[in-house]
PDB file of C-alpha atoms in Angstrom:
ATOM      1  CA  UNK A   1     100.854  -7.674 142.593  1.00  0.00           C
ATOM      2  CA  UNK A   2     100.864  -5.442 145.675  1.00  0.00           C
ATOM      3  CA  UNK A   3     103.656  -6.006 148.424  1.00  0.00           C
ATOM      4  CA  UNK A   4     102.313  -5.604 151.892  1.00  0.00           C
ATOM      5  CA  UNK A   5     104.211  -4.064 154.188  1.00  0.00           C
ATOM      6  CA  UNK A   6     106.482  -5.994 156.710  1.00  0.00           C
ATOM      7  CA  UNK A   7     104.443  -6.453 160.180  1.00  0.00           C
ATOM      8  CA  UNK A   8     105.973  -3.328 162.567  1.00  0.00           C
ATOM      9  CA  UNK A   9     108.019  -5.677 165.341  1.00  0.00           C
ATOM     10  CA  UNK A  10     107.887  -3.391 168.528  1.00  0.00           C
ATOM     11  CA  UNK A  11     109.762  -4.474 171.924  1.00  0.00           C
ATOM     12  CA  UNK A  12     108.440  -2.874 175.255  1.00  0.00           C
ATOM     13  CA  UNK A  13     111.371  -2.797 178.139  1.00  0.00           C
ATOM     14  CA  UNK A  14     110.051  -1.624 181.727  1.00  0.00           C
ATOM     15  CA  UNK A  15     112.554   0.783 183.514  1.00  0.00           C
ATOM     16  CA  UNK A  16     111.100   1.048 186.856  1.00  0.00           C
ATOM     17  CA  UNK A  17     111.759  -0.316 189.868  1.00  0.00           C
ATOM     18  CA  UNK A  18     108.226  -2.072 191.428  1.00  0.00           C
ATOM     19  CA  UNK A  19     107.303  -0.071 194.332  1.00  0.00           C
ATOM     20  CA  UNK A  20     107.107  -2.557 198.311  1.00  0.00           C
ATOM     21  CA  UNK A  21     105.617  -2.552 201.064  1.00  0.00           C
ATOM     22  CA  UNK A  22     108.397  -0.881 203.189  1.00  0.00           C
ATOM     23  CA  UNK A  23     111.221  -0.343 200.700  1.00  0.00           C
ATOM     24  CA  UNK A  24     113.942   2.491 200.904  1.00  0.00           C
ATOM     25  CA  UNK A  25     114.283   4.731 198.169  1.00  0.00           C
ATOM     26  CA  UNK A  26     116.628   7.662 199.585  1.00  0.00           C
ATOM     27  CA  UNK A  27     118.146   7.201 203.071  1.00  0.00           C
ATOM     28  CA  UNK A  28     116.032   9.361 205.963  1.00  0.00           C
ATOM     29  CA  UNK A  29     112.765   9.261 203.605  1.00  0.00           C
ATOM     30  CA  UNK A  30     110.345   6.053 204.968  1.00  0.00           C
ATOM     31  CA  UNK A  31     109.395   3.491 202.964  1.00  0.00           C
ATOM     32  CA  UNK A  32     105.582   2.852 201.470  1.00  0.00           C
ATOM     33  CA  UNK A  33     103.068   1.304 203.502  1.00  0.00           C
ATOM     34  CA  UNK A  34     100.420  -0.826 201.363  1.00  0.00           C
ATOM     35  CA  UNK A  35      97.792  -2.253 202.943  1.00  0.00           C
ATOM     36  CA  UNK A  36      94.039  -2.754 202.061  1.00  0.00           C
ATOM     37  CA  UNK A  37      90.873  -0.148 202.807  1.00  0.00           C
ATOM     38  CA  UNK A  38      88.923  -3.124 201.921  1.00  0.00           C
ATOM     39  CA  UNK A  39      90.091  -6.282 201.811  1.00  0.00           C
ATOM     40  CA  UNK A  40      88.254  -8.863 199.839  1.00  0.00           C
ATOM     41  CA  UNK A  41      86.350 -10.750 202.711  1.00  0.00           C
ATOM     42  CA  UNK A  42      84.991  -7.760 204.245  1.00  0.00           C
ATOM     43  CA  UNK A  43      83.843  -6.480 200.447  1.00  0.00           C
ATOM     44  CA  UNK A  44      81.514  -9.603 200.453  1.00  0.00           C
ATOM     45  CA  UNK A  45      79.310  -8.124 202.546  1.00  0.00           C
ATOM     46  CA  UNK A  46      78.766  -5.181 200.044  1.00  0.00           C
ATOM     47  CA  UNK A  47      78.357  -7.410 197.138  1.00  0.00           C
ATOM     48  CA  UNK A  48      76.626 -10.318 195.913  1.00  0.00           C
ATOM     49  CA  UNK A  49      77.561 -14.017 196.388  1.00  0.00           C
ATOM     50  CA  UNK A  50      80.857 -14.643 194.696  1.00  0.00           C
ATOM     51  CA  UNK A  51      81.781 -10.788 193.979  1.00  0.00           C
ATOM     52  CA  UNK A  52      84.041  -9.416 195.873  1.00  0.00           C
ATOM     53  CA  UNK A  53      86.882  -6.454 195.672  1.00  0.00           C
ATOM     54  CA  UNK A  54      90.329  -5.226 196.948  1.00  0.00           C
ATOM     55  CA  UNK A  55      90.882  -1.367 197.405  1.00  0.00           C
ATOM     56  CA  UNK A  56      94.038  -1.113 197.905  1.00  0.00           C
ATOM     57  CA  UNK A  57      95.244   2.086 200.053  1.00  0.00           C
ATOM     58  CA  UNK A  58      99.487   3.502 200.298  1.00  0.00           C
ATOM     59  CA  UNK A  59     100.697   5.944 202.123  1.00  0.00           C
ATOM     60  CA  UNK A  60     104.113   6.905 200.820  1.00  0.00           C
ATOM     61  CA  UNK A  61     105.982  10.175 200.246  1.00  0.00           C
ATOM     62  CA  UNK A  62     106.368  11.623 196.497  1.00  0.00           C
ATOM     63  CA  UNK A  63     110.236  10.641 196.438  1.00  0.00           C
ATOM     64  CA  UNK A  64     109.344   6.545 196.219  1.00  0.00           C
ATOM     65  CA  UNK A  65     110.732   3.765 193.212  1.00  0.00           C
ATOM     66  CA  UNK A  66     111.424   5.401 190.158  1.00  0.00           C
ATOM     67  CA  UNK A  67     109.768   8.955 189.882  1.00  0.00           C
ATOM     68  CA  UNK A  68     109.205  12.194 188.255  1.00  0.00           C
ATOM     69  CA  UNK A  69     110.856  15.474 188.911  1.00  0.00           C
ATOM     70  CA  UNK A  70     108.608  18.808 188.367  1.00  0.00           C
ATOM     71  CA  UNK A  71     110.116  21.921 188.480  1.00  0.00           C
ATOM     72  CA  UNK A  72     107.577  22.711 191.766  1.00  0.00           C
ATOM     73  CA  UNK A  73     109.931  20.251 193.351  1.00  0.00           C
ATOM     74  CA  UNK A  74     113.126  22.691 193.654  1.00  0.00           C
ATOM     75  CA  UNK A  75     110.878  26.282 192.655  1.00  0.00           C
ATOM     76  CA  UNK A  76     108.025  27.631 194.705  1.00  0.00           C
ATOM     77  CA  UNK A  77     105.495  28.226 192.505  1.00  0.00           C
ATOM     78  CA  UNK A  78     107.343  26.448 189.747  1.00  0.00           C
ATOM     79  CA  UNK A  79     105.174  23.821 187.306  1.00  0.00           C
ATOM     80  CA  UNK A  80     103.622  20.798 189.336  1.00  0.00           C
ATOM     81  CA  UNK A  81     102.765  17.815 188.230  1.00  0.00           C
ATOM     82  CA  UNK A  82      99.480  18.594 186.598  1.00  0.00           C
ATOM     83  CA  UNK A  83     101.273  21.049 184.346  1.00  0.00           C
ATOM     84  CA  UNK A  84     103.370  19.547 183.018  1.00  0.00           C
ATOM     85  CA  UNK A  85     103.148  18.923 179.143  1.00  0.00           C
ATOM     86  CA  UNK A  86     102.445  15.175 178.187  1.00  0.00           C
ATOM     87  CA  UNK A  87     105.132  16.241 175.412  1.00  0.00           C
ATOM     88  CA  UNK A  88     108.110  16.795 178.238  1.00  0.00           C
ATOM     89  CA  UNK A  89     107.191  12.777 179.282  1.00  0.00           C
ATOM     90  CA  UNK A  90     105.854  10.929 176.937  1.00  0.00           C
ATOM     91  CA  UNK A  91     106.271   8.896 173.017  1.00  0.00           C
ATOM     92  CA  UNK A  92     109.767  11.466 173.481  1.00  0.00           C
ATOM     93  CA  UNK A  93     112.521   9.963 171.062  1.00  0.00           C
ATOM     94  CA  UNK A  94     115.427   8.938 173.252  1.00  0.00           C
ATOM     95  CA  UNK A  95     119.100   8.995 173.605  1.00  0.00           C
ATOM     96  CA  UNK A  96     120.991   6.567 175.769  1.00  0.00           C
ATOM     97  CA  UNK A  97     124.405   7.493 177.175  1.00  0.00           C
ATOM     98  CA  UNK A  98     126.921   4.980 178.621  1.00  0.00           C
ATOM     99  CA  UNK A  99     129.154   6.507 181.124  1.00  0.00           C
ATOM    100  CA  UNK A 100     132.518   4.381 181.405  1.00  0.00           C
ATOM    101  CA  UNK A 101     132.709   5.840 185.355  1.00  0.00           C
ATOM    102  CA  UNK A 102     136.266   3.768 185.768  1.00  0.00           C
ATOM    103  CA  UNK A 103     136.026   4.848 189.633  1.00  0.00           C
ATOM    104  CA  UNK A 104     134.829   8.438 189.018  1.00  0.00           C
ATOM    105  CA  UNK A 105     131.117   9.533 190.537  1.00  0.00           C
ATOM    106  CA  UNK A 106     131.171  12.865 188.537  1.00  0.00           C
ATOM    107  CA  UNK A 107     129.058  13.005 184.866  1.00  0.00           C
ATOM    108  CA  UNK A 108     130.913  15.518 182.895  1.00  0.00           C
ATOM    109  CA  UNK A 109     130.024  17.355 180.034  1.00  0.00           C
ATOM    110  CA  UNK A 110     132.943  15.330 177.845  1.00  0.00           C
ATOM    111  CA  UNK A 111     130.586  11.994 178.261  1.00  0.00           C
ATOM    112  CA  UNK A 112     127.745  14.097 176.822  1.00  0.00           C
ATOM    113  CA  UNK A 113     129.769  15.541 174.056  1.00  0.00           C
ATOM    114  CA  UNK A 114     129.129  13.855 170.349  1.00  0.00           C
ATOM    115  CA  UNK A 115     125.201  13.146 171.555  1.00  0.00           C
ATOM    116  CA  UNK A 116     122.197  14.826 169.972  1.00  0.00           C
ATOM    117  CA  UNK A 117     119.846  15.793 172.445  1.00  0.00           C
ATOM    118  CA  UNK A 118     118.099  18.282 171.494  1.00  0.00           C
ATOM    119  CA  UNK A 119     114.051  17.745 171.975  1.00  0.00           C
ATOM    120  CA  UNK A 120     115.440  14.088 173.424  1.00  0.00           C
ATOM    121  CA  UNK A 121     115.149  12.098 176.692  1.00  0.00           C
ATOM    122  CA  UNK A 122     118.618  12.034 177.225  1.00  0.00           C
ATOM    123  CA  UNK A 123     119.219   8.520 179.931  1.00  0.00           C
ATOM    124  CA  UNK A 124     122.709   8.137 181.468  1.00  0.00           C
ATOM    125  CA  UNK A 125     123.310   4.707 181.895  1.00  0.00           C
ATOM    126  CA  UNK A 126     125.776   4.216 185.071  1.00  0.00           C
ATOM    127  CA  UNK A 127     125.218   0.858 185.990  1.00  0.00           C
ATOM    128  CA  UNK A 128     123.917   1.793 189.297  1.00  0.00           C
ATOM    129  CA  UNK A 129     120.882   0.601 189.684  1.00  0.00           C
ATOM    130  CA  UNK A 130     122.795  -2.993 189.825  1.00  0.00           C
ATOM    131  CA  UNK A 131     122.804  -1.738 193.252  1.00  0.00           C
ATOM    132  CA  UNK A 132     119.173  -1.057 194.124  1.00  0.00           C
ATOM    133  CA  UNK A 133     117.965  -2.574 197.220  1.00  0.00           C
ATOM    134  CA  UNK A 134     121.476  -2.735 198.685  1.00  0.00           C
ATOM    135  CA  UNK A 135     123.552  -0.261 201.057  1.00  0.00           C
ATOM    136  CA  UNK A 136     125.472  -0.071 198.330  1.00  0.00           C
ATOM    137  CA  UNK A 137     123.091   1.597 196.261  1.00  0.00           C
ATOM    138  CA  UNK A 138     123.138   5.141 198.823  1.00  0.00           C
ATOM    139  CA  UNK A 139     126.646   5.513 199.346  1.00  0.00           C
ATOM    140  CA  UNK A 140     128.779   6.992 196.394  1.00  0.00           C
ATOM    141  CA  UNK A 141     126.785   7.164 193.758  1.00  0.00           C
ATOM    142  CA  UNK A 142     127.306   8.598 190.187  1.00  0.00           C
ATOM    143  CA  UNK A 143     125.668  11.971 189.435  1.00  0.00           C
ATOM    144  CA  UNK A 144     125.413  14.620 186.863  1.00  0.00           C
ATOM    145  CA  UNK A 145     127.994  17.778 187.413  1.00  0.00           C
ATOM    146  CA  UNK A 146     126.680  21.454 187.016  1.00  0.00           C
ATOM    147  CA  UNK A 147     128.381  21.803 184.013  1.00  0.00           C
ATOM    148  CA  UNK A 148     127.316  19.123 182.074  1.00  0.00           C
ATOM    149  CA  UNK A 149     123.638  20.153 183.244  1.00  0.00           C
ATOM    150  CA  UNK A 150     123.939  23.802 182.013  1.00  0.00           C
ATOM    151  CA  UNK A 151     125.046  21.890 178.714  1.00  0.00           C
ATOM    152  CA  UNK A 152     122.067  19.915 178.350  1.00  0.00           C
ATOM    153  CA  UNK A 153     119.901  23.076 179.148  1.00  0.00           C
ATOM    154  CA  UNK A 154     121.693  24.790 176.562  1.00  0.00           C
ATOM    155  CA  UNK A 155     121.279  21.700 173.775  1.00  0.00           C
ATOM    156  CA  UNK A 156     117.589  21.450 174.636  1.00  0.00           C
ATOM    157  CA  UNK A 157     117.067  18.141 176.238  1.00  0.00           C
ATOM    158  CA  UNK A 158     113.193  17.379 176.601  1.00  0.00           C
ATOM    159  CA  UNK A 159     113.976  15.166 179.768  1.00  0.00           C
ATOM    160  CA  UNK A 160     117.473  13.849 181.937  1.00  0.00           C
ATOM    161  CA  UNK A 161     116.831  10.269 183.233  1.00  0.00           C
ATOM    162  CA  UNK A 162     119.546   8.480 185.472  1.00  0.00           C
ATOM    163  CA  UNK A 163     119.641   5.425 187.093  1.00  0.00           C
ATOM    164  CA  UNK A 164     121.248   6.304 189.868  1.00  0.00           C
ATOM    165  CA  UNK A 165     120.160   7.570 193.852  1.00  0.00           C
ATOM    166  CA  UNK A 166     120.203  10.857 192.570  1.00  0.00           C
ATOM    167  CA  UNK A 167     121.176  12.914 189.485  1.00  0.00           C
ATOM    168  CA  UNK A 168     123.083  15.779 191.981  1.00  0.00           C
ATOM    169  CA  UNK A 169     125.986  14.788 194.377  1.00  0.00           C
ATOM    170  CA  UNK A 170     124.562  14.289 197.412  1.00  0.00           C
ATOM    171  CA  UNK A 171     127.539  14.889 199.703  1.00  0.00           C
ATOM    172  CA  UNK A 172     127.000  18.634 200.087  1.00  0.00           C
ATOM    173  CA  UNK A 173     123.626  20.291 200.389  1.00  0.00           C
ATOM    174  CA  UNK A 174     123.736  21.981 196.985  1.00  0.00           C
ATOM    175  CA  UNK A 175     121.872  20.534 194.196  1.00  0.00           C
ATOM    176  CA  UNK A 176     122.990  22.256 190.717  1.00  0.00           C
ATOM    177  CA  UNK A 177     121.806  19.661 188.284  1.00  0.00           C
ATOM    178  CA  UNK A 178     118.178  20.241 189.848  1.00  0.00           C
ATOM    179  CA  UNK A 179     118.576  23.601 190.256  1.00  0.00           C
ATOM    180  CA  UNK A 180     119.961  24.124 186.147  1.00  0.00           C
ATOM    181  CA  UNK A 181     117.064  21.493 184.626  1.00  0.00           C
ATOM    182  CA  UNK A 182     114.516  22.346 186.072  1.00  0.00           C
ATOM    183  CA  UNK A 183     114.527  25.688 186.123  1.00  0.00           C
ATOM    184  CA  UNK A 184     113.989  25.579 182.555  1.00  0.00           C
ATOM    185  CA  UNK A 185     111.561  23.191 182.722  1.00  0.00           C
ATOM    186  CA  UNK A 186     113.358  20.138 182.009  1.00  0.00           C
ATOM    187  CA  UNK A 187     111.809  17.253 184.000  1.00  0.00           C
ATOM    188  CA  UNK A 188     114.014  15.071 186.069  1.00  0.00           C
ATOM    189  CA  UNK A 189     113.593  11.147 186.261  1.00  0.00           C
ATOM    190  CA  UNK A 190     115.637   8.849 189.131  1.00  0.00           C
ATOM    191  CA  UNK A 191     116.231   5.828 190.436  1.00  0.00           C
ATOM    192  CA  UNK A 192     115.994   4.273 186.109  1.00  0.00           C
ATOM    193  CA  UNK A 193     116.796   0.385 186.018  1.00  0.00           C
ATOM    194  CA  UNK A 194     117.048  -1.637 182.476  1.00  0.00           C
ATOM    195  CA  UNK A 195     119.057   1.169 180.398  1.00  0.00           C
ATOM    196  CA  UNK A 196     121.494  -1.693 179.366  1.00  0.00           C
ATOM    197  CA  UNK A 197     118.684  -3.286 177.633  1.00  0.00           C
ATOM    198  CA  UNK A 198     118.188  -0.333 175.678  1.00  0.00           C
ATOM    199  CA  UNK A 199     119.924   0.711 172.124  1.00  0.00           C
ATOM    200  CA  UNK A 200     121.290   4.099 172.075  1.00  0.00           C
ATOM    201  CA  UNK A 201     119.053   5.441 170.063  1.00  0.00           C
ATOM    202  CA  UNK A 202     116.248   4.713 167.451  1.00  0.00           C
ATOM    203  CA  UNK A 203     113.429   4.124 170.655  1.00  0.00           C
ATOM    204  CA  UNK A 204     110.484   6.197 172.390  1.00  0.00           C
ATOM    205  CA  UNK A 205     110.860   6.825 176.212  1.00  0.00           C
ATOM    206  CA  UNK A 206     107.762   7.416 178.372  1.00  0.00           C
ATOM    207  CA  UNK A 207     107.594   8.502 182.251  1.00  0.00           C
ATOM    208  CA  UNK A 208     104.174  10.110 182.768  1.00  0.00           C
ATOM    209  CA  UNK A 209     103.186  10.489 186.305  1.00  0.00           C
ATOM    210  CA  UNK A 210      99.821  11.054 188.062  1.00  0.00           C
ATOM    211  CA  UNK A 211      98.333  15.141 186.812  1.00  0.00           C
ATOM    212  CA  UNK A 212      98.920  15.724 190.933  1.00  0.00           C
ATOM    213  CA  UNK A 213      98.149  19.455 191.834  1.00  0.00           C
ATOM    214  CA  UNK A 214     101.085  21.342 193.907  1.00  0.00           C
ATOM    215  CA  UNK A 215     103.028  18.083 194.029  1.00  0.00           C
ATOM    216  CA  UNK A 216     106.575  18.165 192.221  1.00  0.00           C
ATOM    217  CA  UNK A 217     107.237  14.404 192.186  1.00  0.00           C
ATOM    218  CA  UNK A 218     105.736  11.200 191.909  1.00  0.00           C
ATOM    219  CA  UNK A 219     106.155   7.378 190.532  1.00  0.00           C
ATOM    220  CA  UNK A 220     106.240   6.640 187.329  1.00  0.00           C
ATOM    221  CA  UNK A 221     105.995   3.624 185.218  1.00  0.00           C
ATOM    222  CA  UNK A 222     108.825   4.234 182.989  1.00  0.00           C
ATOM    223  CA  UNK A 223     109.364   2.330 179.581  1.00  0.00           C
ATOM    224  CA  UNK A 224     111.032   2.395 176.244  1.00  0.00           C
ATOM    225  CA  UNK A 225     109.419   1.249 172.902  1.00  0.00           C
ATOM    226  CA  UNK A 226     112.086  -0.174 170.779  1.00  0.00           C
TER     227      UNK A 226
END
């Protein structure tokens, strides 16, 4: 008698935040504007009775929801968005680490240490995004220190995902994390909500964003695939 094999049970969990009309993603940046090019009433006077169409039309700059990071965003002439290898964003096995802040902002290398991450999306899970859509959420927020970025570089992380306002301290006006990932090509995702839903390993992470020429970020749809 032959056994079949057990039906695959698969669990999709969304880890963006939906994009609105107006929203703030980063404090001094405006929010999107959605409105219609062609709203459904005036599209019935294109089509035939009972057929009719929205085209939808956003203006919005790069930095909006949860996004991308190229390495064009920090390096003239560095890879946009249309270079970048479906392999750096997408079906990338995935790595989730919980970072027990206890008051701290700063991400050391210590919470990274005893991880495997290299050829991984490696996601630090603050807590943060609990925050999202509150003042809250731009005012102290956790980030990743230089060291513990020039550790991931040298371990080979595929991608760094937070879900936080940004992965660099935004206090000062340097921005080593950035500067260390994606300099060696290590994409960058932000503004990550849903990591506690998420094992810490044993899933696939994807994060693709639009193939945009000399752009170096964009929204993504990010998800895992448990």
């Amino acid at each position: 008698m032959t056994i079949s094999e057990p039906p695959t049970c698969r669990r999709l969990v969304d880890l963006s935040h939906p994009v609105r009309h107006g929203m703030i993603t980063y404090p001094g940046l405006p929010g999107p504007e959605i409105s219609a090019h062609l709203s459904r009433a005036a599209s019935q006077a294109t089509y035939a009775p009972g057929t009719e169409f929205h085209i939808g039309r956003i203006s919005m700059v790069a930095n909006t929801g949860t996004y991308v990071d190229s390495p064009f965003h920090r390096f003239d002439g560095g890879t946009d968005l249309a270079g970048l290898p479906l392999e750096r964003l997408a079906d990338l096995d995935a790595v989730v680490v919980r970072v027990a802040l206890d008051g701290a902002r700063a991400i050391d290398r210590a919470a990274l240490l005893g991880h495997e991450v290299a050829g991984r999306a490696v996601l630090l899970h603050t807590g943060w995004a609990a925050h999202w859509g509150t003042p809250a959420y731009f005012e102290g927020h956790p980030f990743l220190t230089a060291d513990a970025a020039d550790w991931l570089v040298e371990r080979g992380a595929a991608l760094v995902g937070i879900d936080s306002l940004n992965i660099d301290d935004t206090a000062g006006g340097t921005r080593p994390a950035h500067t260390a990932l994606l300099a060696a090509g290590i994409p960058i995702a932000e503004h990550l909500r849903g990591l506690d839903a998420l094992p810490v390993a044993g899933f696939r992470f994807h994060a693709v964003p639009a193939p945009i020429e000399g752009f170096g970020t964009f929204p993504v749809r990010a998800y895992a695939v448990i």
